[in-house]
């Protein structure tokens, strides 16, 4: 899928980032805070500006492209959703300094481990243009981690903060319930 871009590897190849002992050299105010976090299984260390968002850190420093910016950082669309410490968060509204010690999962990480939600979204045609798909996938994966037996109503409630201009809303609950059945071994 389009959101499994390999941005981490691209960032490393460009020399912008190396895991573990990486430190950001991008500075605007000169007043940077040190943070360490785990992103898709890799440990990272940065010095971040106080006003940087998690979305900026993931996209601009690590090179991950799945957290989108459809609503201009207003927290209104869900396209920037990532999983932080097991819960879906809007990365456009989460300050990077709040992520010290956090474990972050993005759509790239979910695709890398071949989580069943990916195949279910494909099977049920739960996307069209794909722009909003990473936000839906990360929110759905967080739901499945908390609730292995979601109903379609549970899925609709969990995905209520995610918007799709293409109108694929009918397919999302079916895809998530299907992935839950695969995870339980009921389906293959």
C-alpha positions as YAML, in Angstrom:
chain: A
units: angstrom
residues:
- id: 1
  name: UNK
  ca: [0.00, 0.00, 0.00]
- id: 2
  name: UNK
  ca: [1.07, 3.57, -0.57]
- id: 3
  name: UNK
  ca: [1.62, 4.40, 3.10]
- id: 4
  name: UNK
  ca: [4.30, 1.72, 3.54]
- id: 5
  name: UNK
  ca: [6.88, 4.05, 2.05]
- id: 6
  name: UNK
  ca: [10.02, 2.99, 3.85]
- id: 7
  name: UNK
  ca: [10.55, 6.58, 4.94]
- id: 8
  name: UNK
  ca: [12.79, 5.56, 7.83]
- id: 9
  name: UNK
  ca: [15.26, 3.90, 5.48]
- id: 10
  name: UNK
  ca: [15.09, 6.84, 3.08]
- id: 11
  name: UNK
  ca: [15.83, 9.26, 5.91]
- id: 12
  name: UNK
  ca: [18.81, 7.18, 7.00]
- id: 13
  name: UNK
  ca: [20.14, 6.97, 3.44]
- id: 14
  name: UNK
  ca: [19.93, 10.76, 3.10]
- id: 15
  name: UNK
  ca: [21.90, 11.12, 6.31]
- id: 16
  name: UNK
  ca: [19.05, 12.90, 8.07]
- id: 17
  name: UNK
  ca: [18.66, 10.35, 10.84]
- id: 18
  name: UNK
  ca: [20.22, 7.37, 12.46]
- id: 19
  name: UNK
  ca: [18.36, 5.41, 15.13]
- id: 20
  name: UNK
  ca: [19.42, 5.22, 18.79]
- id: 21
  name: UNK
  ca: [22.00, 8.01, 19.04]
- id: 22
  name: UNK
  ca: [20.36, 10.34, 16.52]
- id: 23
  name: UNK
  ca: [20.13, 13.97, 17.43]
- id: 24
  name: UNK
  ca: [18.24, 16.52, 15.41]
- id: 25
  name: UNK
  ca: [20.22, 19.46, 14.10]
- id: 26
  name: UNK
  ca: [17.16, 21.38, 12.90]
- id: 27
  name: UNK
  ca: [16.71, 24.40, 15.15]
- id: 28
  name: UNK
  ca: [14.72, 27.61, 14.99]
- id: 29
  name: UNK
  ca: [14.72, 29.12, 18.45]
- id: 30
  name: UNK
  ca: [17.84, 27.52, 19.89]
- id: 31
  name: UNK
  ca: [15.77, 26.35, 22.88]
- id: 32
  name: UNK
  ca: [15.53, 22.62, 22.28]
- id: 33
  name: UNK
  ca: [14.39, 19.87, 24.63]
- id: 34
  name: UNK
  ca: [15.94, 16.39, 24.57]
- id: 35
  name: UNK
  ca: [13.53, 13.50, 24.05]
- id: 36
  name: UNK
  ca: [13.87, 9.77, 23.45]
- id: 37
  name: UNK
  ca: [11.12, 7.69, 21.94]
- id: 38
  name: UNK
  ca: [10.48, 4.42, 20.15]
- id: 39
  name: UNK
  ca: [8.96, 4.63, 16.68]
- id: 40
  name: UNK
  ca: [7.93, 1.43, 14.90]
- id: 41
  name: UNK
  ca: [10.37, -0.54, 17.06]
- id: 42
  name: UNK
  ca: [13.38, 1.77, 16.57]
- id: 43
  name: UNK
  ca: [14.77, 3.95, 19.38]
- id: 44
  name: UNK
  ca: [15.39, 7.61, 18.57]
- id: 45
  name: UNK
  ca: [16.89, 10.57, 20.40]
- id: 46
  name: UNK
  ca: [16.18, 14.16, 19.36]
- id: 47
  name: UNK
  ca: [16.49, 17.72, 20.57]
- id: 48
  name: UNK
  ca: [13.16, 19.28, 19.63]
- id: 49
  name: UNK
  ca: [11.76, 22.78, 19.54]
- id: 50
  name: UNK
  ca: [9.04, 23.31, 22.16]
- id: 51
  name: UNK
  ca: [6.44, 24.00, 19.46]
- id: 52
  name: UNK
  ca: [7.18, 20.98, 17.24]
- id: 53
  name: UNK
  ca: [4.32, 18.57, 16.83]
- id: 54
  name: UNK
  ca: [4.69, 14.82, 16.77]
- id: 55
  name: UNK
  ca: [3.56, 14.94, 13.13]
- id: 56
  name: UNK
  ca: [6.44, 17.30, 12.28]
- id: 57
  name: UNK
  ca: [8.92, 15.04, 14.05]
- id: 58
  name: UNK
  ca: [7.67, 11.89, 12.32]
- id: 59
  name: UNK
  ca: [7.52, 13.45, 8.84]
- id: 60
  name: UNK
  ca: [10.35, 15.99, 8.83]
- id: 61
  name: UNK
  ca: [12.94, 14.30, 11.03]
- id: 62
  name: UNK
  ca: [12.25, 10.56, 10.61]
- id: 63
  name: UNK
  ca: [10.82, 10.70, 7.08]
- id: 64
  name: UNK
  ca: [7.58, 8.82, 7.72]
- id: 65
  name: UNK
  ca: [4.84, 9.96, 5.37]
- id: 66
  name: UNK
  ca: [1.73, 8.28, 6.78]
- id: 67
  name: UNK
  ca: [0.76, 11.05, 9.25]
- id: 68
  name: UNK
  ca: [-1.01, 13.46, 6.89]
- id: 69
  name: UNK
  ca: [-2.16, 17.06, 7.29]
- id: 70
  name: UNK
  ca: [-5.57, 17.39, 5.67]
- id: 71
  name: UNK
  ca: [-7.11, 19.88, 8.13]
- id: 72
  name: UNK
  ca: [-4.15, 22.22, 8.59]
- id: 73
  name: UNK
  ca: [-3.25, 20.97, 12.06]
- id: 74
  name: UNK
  ca: [-6.69, 21.61, 13.56]
- id: 75
  name: UNK
  ca: [-7.28, 18.01, 14.72]
- id: 76
  name: UNK
  ca: [-10.45, 17.77, 12.66]
- id: 77
  name: UNK
  ca: [-9.76, 15.00, 10.15]
- id: 78
  name: UNK
  ca: [-7.88, 12.11, 11.79]
- id: 79
  name: UNK
  ca: [-5.48, 11.72, 8.86]
- id: 80
  name: UNK
  ca: [-2.49, 12.30, 11.15]
- id: 81
  name: UNK
  ca: [-3.50, 9.60, 13.66]
- id: 82
  name: UNK
  ca: [-0.72, 7.46, 15.12]
- id: 83
  name: UNK
  ca: [-0.70, 5.10, 18.10]
- id: 84
  name: UNK
  ca: [1.09, 6.43, 21.18]
- id: 85
  name: UNK
  ca: [1.47, 4.07, 24.13]
- id: 86
  name: UNK
  ca: [-1.38, 1.94, 22.79]
- id: 87
  name: UNK
  ca: [-3.86, 4.77, 22.21]
- id: 88
  name: UNK
  ca: [-4.70, 6.63, 18.99]
- id: 89
  name: UNK
  ca: [-3.57, 10.27, 19.09]
- id: 90
  name: UNK
  ca: [-3.73, 13.13, 16.62]
- id: 91
  name: UNK
  ca: [-0.08, 13.78, 15.86]
- id: 92
  name: UNK
  ca: [-0.88, 17.31, 14.64]
- id: 93
  name: UNK
  ca: [-2.07, 18.26, 18.15]
- id: 94
  name: UNK
  ca: [0.48, 16.29, 20.17]
- id: 95
  name: UNK
  ca: [3.65, 18.20, 21.01]
- id: 96
  name: UNK
  ca: [6.86, 16.27, 20.41]
- id: 97
  name: UNK
  ca: [8.13, 17.20, 23.90]
- id: 98
  name: UNK
  ca: [5.14, 15.30, 25.32]
- id: 99
  name: UNK
  ca: [6.41, 12.12, 23.67]
- id: 100
  name: UNK
  ca: [9.54, 11.62, 25.77]
- id: 101
  name: UNK
  ca: [9.66, 7.90, 26.58]
- id: 102
  name: UNK
  ca: [6.66, 7.13, 24.36]
- id: 103
  name: UNK
  ca: [6.17, 4.15, 22.07]
- id: 104
  name: UNK
  ca: [4.78, 5.29, 18.72]
- id: 105
  name: UNK
  ca: [3.30, 3.14, 15.94]
- id: 106
  name: UNK
  ca: [2.55, 4.51, 12.49]
- id: 107
  name: UNK
  ca: [0.90, 2.94, 9.47]
- id: 108
  name: UNK
  ca: [4.37, 2.13, 8.12]
- id: 109
  name: UNK
  ca: [5.10, 0.06, 11.22]
- id: 110
  name: UNK
  ca: [1.72, -1.68, 11.04]
- id: 111
  name: UNK
  ca: [2.36, -2.58, 7.39]
- id: 112
  name: UNK
  ca: [5.91, -3.72, 8.17]
- id: 113
  name: UNK
  ca: [4.67, -6.36, 10.62]
- id: 114
  name: UNK
  ca: [1.95, -7.38, 8.16]
- id: 115
  name: UNK
  ca: [-0.92, -6.82, 10.60]
- id: 116
  name: UNK
  ca: [-4.20, -8.38, 9.32]
- id: 117
  name: UNK
  ca: [-5.88, -4.96, 9.26]
- id: 118
  name: UNK
  ca: [-3.91, -4.18, 6.08]
- id: 119
  name: UNK
  ca: [-5.20, -7.20, 4.14]
- id: 120
  name: UNK
  ca: [-8.73, -6.65, 5.46]
- id: 121
  name: UNK
  ca: [-8.74, -3.05, 4.23]
- id: 122
  name: UNK
  ca: [-7.68, -4.29, 0.80]
- id: 123
  name: UNK
  ca: [-10.17, -7.18, 0.80]
- id: 124
  name: UNK
  ca: [-13.11, -4.92, 1.74]
- id: 125
  name: UNK
  ca: [-12.06, -2.00, -0.51]
- id: 126
  name: UNK
  ca: [-12.07, 0.27, 2.52]
- id: 127
  name: UNK
  ca: [-10.13, 3.00, 0.75]
- id: 128
  name: UNK
  ca: [-10.11, 4.78, -2.58]
- id: 129
  name: UNK
  ca: [-7.55, 7.54, -2.94]
- id: 130
  name: UNK
  ca: [-5.65, 6.31, 0.14]
- id: 131
  name: UNK
  ca: [-4.96, 9.71, 1.69]
- id: 132
  name: UNK
  ca: [-6.99, 9.05, 4.84]
- id: 133
  name: UNK
  ca: [-6.21, 5.32, 5.01]
- id: 134
  name: UNK
  ca: [-3.20, 5.53, 7.37]
- id: 135
  name: UNK
  ca: [-5.30, 7.37, 9.97]
- id: 136
  name: UNK
  ca: [-8.11, 4.83, 9.71]
- id: 137
  name: UNK
  ca: [-5.68, 1.88, 9.85]
- id: 138
  name: UNK
  ca: [-3.85, 3.13, 12.95]
- id: 139
  name: UNK
  ca: [-7.12, 3.92, 14.74]
- id: 140
  name: UNK
  ca: [-8.52, 0.50, 13.82]
- id: 141
  name: UNK
  ca: [-5.37, -1.28, 14.97]
- id: 142
  name: UNK
  ca: [-5.50, 0.54, 18.33]
- id: 143
  name: UNK
  ca: [-9.15, -0.55, 18.69]
- id: 144
  name: UNK
  ca: [-8.25, -4.19, 17.94]
- id: 145
  name: UNK
  ca: [-5.44, -4.06, 20.50]
- id: 146
  name: UNK
  ca: [-7.92, -2.90, 23.18]
- id: 147
  name: UNK
  ca: [-10.98, -4.84, 22.02]
- id: 148
  name: UNK
  ca: [-10.35, -8.12, 20.15]
- id: 149
  name: UNK
  ca: [-14.11, -8.60, 19.54]
- id: 150
  name: UNK
  ca: [-15.43, -5.27, 18.24]
- id: 151
  name: UNK
  ca: [-18.90, -4.97, 16.81]
- id: 152
  name: UNK
  ca: [-19.54, -2.83, 13.76]
- id: 153
  name: UNK
  ca: [-20.99, -0.22, 16.14]
- id: 154
  name: UNK
  ca: [-17.75, -0.28, 18.19]
- id: 155
  name: UNK
  ca: [-15.78, 0.28, 14.99]
- id: 156
  name: UNK
  ca: [-17.98, 3.17, 13.84]
- id: 157
  name: UNK
  ca: [-17.59, 4.78, 17.28]
- id: 158
  name: UNK
  ca: [-13.79, 4.33, 17.31]
- id: 159
  name: UNK
  ca: [-13.40, 5.68, 13.76]
- id: 160
  name: UNK
  ca: [-15.76, 8.63, 14.33]
- id: 161
  name: UNK
  ca: [-12.89, 11.14, 14.33]
- id: 162
  name: UNK
  ca: [-11.52, 10.01, 10.96]
- id: 163
  name: UNK
  ca: [-12.81, 11.67, 7.79]
- id: 164
  name: UNK
  ca: [-12.80, 10.29, 4.23]
- id: 165
  name: UNK
  ca: [-13.66, 12.47, 1.24]
- id: 166
  name: UNK
  ca: [-14.14, 9.40, -0.96]
- id: 167
  name: UNK
  ca: [-16.96, 8.08, 1.22]
- id: 168
  name: UNK
  ca: [-15.70, 4.59, 2.07]
- id: 169
  name: UNK
  ca: [-17.32, 4.67, 5.52]
- id: 170
  name: UNK
  ca: [-19.54, 1.62, 4.90]
- id: 171
  name: UNK
  ca: [-16.53, -0.64, 4.35]
- id: 172
  name: UNK
  ca: [-14.47, 0.28, 7.43]
- id: 173
  name: UNK
  ca: [-16.53, -1.64, 10.03]
- id: 174
  name: UNK
  ca: [-16.56, -4.75, 7.82]
- id: 175
  name: UNK
  ca: [-12.79, -4.57, 7.32]
- id: 176
  name: UNK
  ca: [-12.05, -4.14, 11.04]
- id: 177
  name: UNK
  ca: [-14.41, -6.95, 12.13]
- id: 178
  name: UNK
  ca: [-12.82, -9.16, 9.45]
- id: 179
  name: UNK
  ca: [-9.33, -8.38, 10.78]
- id: 180
  name: UNK
  ca: [-10.51, -9.23, 14.32]
- id: 181
  name: UNK
  ca: [-11.67, -12.64, 13.10]
- id: 182
  name: UNK
  ca: [-8.31, -13.24, 11.40]
- id: 183
  name: UNK
  ca: [-6.48, -12.30, 14.61]
- id: 184
  name: UNK
  ca: [-8.63, -14.78, 16.57]
- id: 185
  name: UNK
  ca: [-7.94, -17.52, 14.01]
- id: 186
  name: UNK
  ca: [-11.61, -17.74, 12.95]
- id: 187
  name: UNK
  ca: [-10.69, -16.66, 9.39]
- id: 188
  name: UNK
  ca: [-7.53, -16.85, 7.36]
...
